[in-house]
CSV table of C-alpha atoms in Angstrom, one decimal:
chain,number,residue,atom,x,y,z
R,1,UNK,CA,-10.0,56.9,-75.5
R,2,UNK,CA,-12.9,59.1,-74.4
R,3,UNK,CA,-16.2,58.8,-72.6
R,4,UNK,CA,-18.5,61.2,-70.9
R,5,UNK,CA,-20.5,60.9,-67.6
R,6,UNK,CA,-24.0,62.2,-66.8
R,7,UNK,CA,-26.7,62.3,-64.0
R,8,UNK,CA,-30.2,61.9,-63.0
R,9,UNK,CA,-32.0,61.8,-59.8
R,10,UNK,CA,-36.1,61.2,-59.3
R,11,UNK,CA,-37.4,61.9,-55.8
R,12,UNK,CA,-41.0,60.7,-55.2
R,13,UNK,CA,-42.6,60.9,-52.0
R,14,UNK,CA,-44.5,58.3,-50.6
R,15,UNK,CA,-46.7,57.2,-47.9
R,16,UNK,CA,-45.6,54.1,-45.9
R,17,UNK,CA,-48.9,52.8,-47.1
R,18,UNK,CA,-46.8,52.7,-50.9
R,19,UNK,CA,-49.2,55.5,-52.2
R,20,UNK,CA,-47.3,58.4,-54.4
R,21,UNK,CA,-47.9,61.6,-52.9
R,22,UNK,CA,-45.0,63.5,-54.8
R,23,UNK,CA,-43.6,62.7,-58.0
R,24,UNK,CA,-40.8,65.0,-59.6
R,25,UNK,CA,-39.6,62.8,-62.3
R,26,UNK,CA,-35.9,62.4,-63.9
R,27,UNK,CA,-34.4,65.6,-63.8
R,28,UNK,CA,-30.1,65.8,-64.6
R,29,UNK,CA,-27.7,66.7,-62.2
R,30,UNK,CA,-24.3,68.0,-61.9
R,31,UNK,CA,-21.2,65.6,-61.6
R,32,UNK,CA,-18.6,67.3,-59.6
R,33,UNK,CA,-14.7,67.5,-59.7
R,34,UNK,CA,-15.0,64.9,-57.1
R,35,UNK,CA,-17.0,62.6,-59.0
R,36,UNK,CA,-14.9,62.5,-61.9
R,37,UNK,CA,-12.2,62.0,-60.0
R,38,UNK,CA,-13.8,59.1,-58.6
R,39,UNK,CA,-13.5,57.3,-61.4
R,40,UNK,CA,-9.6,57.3,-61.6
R,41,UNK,CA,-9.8,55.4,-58.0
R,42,UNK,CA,-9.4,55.6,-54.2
R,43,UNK,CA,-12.5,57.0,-53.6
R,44,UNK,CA,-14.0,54.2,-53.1
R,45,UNK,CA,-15.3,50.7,-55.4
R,46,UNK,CA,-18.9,51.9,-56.1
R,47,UNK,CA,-20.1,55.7,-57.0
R,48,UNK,CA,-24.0,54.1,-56.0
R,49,UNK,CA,-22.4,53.3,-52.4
R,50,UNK,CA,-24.5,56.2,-50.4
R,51,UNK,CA,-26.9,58.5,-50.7
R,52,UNK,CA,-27.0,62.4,-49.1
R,53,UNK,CA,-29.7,64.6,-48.7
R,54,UNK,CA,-29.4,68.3,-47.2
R,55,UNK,CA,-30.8,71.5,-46.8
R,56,UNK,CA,-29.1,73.5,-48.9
R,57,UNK,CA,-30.3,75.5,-51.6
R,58,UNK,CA,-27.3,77.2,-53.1
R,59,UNK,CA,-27.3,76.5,-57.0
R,60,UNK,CA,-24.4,73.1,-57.6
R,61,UNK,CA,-20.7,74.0,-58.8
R,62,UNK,CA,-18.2,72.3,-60.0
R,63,UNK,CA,-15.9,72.7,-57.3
R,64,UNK,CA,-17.9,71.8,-54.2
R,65,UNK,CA,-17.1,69.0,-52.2
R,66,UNK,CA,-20.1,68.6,-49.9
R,67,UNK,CA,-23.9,69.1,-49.8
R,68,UNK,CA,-24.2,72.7,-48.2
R,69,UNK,CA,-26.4,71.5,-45.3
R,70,UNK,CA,-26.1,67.8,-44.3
R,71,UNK,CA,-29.1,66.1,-43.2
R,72,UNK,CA,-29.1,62.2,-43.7
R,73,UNK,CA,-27.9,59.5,-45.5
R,74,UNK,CA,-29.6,56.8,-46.8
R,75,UNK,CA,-31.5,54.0,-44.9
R,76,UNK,CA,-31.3,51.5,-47.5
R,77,UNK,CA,-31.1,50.7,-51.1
R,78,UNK,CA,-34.5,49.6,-52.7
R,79,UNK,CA,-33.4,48.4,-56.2
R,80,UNK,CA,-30.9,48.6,-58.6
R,81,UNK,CA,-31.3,48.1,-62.3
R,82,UNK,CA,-29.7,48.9,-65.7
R,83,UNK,CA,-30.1,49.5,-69.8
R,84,UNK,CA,-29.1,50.6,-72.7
R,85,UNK,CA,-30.4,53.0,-75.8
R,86,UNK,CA,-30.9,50.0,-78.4
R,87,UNK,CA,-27.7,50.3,-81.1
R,88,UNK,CA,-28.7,51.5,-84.9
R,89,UNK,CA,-26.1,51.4,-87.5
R,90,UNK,CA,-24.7,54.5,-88.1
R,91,UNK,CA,-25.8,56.1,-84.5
R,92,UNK,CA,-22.8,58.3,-83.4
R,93,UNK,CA,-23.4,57.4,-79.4
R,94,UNK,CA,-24.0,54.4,-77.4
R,95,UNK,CA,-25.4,55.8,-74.1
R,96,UNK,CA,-25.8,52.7,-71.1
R,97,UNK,CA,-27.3,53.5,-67.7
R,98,UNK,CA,-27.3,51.8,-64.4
R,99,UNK,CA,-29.3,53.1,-61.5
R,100,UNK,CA,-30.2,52.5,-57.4
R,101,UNK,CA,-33.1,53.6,-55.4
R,102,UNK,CA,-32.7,54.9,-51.9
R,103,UNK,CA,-35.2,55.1,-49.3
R,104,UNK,CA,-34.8,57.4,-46.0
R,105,UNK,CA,-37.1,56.9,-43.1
R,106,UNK,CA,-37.5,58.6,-39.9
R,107,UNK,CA,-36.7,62.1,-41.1
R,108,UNK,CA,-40.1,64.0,-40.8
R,109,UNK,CA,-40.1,67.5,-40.2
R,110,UNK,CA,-36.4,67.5,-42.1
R,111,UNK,CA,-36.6,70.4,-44.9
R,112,UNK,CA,-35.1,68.5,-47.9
R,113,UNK,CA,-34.1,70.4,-50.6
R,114,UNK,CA,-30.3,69.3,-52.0
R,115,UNK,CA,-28.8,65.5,-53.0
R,116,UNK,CA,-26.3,63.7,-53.9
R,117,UNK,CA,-24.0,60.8,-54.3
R,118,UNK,CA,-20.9,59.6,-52.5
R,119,UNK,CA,-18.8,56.7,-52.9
R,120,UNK,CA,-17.5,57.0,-49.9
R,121,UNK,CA,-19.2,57.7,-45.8
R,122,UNK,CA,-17.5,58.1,-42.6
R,123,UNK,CA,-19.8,60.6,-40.9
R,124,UNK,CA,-21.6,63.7,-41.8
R,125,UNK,CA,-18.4,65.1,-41.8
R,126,UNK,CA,-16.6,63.2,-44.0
R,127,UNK,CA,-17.4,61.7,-47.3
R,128,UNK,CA,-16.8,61.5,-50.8
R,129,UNK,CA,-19.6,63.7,-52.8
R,130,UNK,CA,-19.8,62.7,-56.1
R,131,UNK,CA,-22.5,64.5,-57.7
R,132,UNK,CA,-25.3,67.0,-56.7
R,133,UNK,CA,-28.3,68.2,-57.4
R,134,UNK,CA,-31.0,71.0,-56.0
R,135,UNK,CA,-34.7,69.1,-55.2
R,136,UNK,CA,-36.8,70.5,-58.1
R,137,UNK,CA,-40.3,69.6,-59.2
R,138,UNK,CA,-41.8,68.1,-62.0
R,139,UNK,CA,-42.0,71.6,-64.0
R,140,UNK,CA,-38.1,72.3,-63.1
R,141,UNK,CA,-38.4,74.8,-60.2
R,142,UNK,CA,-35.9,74.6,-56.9
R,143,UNK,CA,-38.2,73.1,-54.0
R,144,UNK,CA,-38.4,72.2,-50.4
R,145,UNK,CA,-39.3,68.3,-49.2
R,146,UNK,CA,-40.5,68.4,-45.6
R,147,UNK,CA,-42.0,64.7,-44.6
R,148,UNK,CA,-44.6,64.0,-42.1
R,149,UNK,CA,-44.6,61.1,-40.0
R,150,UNK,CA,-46.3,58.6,-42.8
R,151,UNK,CA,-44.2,59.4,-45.3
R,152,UNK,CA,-40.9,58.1,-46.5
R,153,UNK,CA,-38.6,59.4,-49.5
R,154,UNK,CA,-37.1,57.5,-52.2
R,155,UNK,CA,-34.4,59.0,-54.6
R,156,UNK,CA,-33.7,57.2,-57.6
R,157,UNK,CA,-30.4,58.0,-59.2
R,158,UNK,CA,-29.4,56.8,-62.5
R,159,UNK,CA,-25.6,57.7,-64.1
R,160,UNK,CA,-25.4,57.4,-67.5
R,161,UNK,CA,-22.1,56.6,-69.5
R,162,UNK,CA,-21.9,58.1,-73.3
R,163,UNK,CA,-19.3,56.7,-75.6
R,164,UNK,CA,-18.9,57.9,-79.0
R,165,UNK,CA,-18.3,56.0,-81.6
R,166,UNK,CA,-16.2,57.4,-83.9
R,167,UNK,CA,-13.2,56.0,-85.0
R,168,UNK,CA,-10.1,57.4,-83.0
R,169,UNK,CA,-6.7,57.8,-84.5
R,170,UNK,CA,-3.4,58.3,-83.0
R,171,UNK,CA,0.4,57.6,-83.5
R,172,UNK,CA,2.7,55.4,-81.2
R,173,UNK,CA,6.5,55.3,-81.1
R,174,UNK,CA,8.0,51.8,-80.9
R,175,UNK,CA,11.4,50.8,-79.6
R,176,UNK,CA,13.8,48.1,-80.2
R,177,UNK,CA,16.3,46.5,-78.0
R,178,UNK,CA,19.2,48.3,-80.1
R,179,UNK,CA,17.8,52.1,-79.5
R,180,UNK,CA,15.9,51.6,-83.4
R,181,UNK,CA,12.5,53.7,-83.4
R,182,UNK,CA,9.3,53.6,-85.2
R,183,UNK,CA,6.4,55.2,-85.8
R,184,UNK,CA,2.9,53.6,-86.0
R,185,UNK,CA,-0.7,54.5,-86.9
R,186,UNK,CA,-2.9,53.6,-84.6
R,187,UNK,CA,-7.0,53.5,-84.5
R,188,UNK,CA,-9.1,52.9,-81.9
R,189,UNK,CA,-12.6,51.7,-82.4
R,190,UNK,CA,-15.7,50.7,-79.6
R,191,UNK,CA,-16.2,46.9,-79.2
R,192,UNK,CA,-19.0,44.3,-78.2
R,193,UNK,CA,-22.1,47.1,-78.5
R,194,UNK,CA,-25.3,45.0,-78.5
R,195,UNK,CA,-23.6,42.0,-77.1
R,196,UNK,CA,-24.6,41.2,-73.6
R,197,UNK,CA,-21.5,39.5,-73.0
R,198,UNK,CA,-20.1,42.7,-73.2
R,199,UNK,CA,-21.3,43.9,-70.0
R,200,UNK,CA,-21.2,47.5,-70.9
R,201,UNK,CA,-24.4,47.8,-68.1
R,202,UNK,CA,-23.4,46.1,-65.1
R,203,UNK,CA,-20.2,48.5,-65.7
R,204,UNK,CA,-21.6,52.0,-65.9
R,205,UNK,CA,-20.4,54.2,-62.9
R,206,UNK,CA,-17.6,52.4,-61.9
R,207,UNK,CA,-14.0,53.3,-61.1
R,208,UNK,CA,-11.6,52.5,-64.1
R,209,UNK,CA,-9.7,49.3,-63.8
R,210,UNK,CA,-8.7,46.9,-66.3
R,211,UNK,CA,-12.1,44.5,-66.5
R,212,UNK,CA,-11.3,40.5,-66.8
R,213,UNK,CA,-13.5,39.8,-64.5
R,214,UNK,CA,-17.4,40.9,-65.5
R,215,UNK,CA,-17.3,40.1,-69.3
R,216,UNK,CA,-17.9,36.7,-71.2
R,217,UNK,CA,-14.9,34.8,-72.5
R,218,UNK,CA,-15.0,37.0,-75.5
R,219,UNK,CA,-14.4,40.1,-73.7
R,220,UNK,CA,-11.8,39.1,-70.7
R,221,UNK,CA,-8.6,39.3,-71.6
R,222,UNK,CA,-6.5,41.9,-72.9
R,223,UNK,CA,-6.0,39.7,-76.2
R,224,UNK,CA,-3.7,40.2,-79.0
R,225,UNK,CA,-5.1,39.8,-83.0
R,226,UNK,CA,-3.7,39.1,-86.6
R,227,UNK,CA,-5.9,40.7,-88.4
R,228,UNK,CA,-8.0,43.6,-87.9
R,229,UNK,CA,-10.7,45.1,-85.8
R,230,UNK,CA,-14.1,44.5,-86.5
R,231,UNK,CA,-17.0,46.1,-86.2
R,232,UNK,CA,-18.3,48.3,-83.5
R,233,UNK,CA,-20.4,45.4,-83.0
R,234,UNK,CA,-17.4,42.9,-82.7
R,235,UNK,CA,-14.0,42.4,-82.2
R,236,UNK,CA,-10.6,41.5,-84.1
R,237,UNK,CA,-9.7,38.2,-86.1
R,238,UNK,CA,-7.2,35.6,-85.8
R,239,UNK,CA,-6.8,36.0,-81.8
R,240,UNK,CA,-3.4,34.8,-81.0
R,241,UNK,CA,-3.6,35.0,-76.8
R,242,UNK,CA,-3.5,37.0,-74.3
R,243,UNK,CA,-1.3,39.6,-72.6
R,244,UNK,CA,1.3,38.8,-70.0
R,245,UNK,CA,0.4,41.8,-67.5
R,246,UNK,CA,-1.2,45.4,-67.6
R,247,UNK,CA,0.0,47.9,-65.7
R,248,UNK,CA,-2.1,51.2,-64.7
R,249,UNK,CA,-0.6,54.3,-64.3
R,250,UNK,CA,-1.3,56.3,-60.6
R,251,UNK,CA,-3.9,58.8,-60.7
R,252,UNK,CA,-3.4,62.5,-60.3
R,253,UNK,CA,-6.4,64.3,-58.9
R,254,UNK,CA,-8.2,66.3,-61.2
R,255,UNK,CA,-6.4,65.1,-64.6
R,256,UNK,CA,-9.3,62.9,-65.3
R,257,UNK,CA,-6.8,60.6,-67.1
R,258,UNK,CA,-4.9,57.5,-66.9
R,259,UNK,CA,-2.3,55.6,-69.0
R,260,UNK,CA,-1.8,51.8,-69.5
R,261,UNK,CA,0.2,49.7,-70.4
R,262,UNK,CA,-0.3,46.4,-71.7
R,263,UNK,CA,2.9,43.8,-72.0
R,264,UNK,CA,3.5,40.7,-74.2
R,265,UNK,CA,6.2,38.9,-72.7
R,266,UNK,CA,8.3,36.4,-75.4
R,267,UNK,CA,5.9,33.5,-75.1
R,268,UNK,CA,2.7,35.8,-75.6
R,269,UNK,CA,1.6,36.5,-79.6
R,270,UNK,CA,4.3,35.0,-81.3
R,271,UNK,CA,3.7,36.4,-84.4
R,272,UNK,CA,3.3,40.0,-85.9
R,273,UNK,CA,0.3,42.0,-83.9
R,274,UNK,CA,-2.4,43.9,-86.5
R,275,UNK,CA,-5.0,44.8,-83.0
R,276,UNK,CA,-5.5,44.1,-79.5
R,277,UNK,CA,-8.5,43.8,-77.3
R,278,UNK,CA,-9.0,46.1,-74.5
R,279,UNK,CA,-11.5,45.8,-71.9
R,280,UNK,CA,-12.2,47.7,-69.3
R,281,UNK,CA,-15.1,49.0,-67.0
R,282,UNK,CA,-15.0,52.1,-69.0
R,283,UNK,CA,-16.0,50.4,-72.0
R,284,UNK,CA,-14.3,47.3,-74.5
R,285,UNK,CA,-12.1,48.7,-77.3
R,286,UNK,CA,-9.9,47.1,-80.2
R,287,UNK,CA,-7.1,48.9,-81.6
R,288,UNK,CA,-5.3,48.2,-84.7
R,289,UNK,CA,-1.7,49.2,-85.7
R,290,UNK,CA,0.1,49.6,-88.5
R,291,UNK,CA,3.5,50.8,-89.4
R,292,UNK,CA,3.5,54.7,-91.2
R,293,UNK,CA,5.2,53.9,-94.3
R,294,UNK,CA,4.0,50.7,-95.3
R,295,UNK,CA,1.1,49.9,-92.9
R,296,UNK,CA,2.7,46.9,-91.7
R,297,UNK,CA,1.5,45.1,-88.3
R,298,UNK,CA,3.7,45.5,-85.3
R,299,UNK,CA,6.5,42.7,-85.2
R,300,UNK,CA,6.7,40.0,-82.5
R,301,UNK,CA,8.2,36.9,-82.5
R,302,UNK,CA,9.4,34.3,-79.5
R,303,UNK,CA,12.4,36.4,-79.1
R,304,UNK,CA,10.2,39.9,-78.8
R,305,UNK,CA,8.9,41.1,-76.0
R,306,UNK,CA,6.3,43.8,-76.5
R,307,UNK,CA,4.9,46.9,-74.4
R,308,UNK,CA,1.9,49.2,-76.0
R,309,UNK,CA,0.8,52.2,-74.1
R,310,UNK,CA,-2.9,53.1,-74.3
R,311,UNK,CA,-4.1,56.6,-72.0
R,312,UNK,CA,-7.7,56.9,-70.9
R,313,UNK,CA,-9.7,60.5,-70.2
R,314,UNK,CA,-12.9,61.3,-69.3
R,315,UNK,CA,-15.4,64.0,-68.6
R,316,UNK,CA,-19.1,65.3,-68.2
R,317,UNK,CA,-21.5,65.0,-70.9
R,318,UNK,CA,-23.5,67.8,-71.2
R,319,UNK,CA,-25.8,66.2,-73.9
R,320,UNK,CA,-29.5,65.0,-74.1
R,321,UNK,CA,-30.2,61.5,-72.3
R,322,UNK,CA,-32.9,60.8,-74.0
R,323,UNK,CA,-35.0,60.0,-71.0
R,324,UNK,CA,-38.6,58.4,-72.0
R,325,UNK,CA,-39.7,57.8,-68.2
């Protein structure tokens, strides 16, 4: 399974007063190698942790690991919210969003003029960039942010995660105890879009994990089904309980991929398994499975114990956002 990430920031200059002096509305910004590698873990629980701003004004790369020219980090954090585009029947993304607004104080006479994320902050020195971006104003030209004394800066960043919702096929091989082998067709499909129970929101931006934790009842466990996957919309039929364990793979730096696996143990799904559930905070998906020559389900029984290996990759999106603001 597949998803993209994507960027925006908005810096608007204000005076302490609350009155707008400078406005440069949404504008995208680069996710770097670090960030994506951010999201396979230990970097850090939360991409929105902190806030940079330098004075740099080399164009962003891929590759860079720091703002140019440090200058601060974030006082505080103003607000956080979250959305969604609304879902229409035969769209071919579903794009969510979750955002934070920063405010930094006491910097006037600072020249401002590069930003960024970081999950993680020791000292100027040492933190985790995840994204950056040059200042540019509302007509998309590089510029230079110098504050006076009454006036503060707030940065709004909002990360936007793009699944697509195509059907995904693949094969797995299945082992007995006795050495036997089997192939299986397998399809993975997007569940839970439009439900709020789903969560997909409150989960944009963070690290991968398995998620039993944020979702409704529907959504947290990493269930097994008898029949087959539903809808985008929905989920499988017949659930039959959940999984014993899930194990994640470590991450390599840079591969922007893990593996999982999820295990049935003998008293899990006693009978033969058409789909499982799989939530996590990179989206809820249902897979369904069915045996190359006759398109049978995969066996299980009390005396089965059962192991399917799922692998996760990401990357940037380098589409339109759709922004309306």
């Amino acid at each position: 399974m597949k998803t993209g990430f994507a960027g925006e920031l908005r810096c608007i200059v204000k005076k302490k007063d609350g009155t707008t002096v400078q406005d440069t509305g949404y504008q995208k910004n680069m996710f770097l190698n670090t960030g994506l590698d951010f999201f396979g873990g230990g970097h850090g629980d939360d991409i929105f942790a902190h806030c940079v701003i330098g004075a740099g004004e080399d164009a962003p790369e891929a590759t860079q690991d720091k703002l140019v020219s440090f200058v601060a980090k974030n006082n505080s954090i103003e607000a956080d919210d979250r959305g969604s585009e609304p879902y229409l029947s035969g769209d071919q993304e579903f794009k969510v969003w979750r955002s934070s607004t920063y405010r930094f104080e006491d910097i006037s006479g600072e020249s401002i003029s590069e930003v960024g994320l970081a999950s993680e902050f020791v000292s100027e020195d040492e933190y985790h960039l995840c994204t950056r971006a040059l200042i540019k104003s509302a007509e998309g030209e590089p510029i230079t942010i110098t504050l006076k004394e009454d006036e503060v800066l707030e940065i709004t960043y909002r990360i936007w995660q793009v699944f697509d919702l195509s059907d995904k096929d693949f094969s797995i091989k299945i082992t007995d105890d006795i050495g036997g082998e089997k192939l299986y067709n397998a399809r993975c499909r997007l569940s839970g879009i439009g439900d709020e129970g789903a969560y997909y929101e409150y989960k944009a931006g963070m690290a991968f994990a398995e998620d039993t934790e944020y979702s409704s009842e529907t959504y947290n466990g990493f269930y097994s089904y008898a029949g087959d996957i539903g809808e985008v919309t929905g989920v499988p039929s017949i659930n039959m309980g959940e999984a014993a364990s899930v194990t994640l793979s470590d991450y390599e730096e840079g591969s922007y991929t893990r593996d999982m696996s999820i295990f049935f143990g003998l008293d899990d799904a006693r009978f033969p398994v058409r789909s499982v559930l799989v939530p996590t905070t990179m989206g809820n998906y249902q897979i369904q499975y069915g045996s190359q020559q006759s398109d049978d389900p995969i066996p299980k029984s009390k005396n089965d114990t059962l192991t399917v290996p799922i692998r996760f990759t990401w990357s940037r999106y380098e589409g339109d956002l759709n922004v309306t603001e």
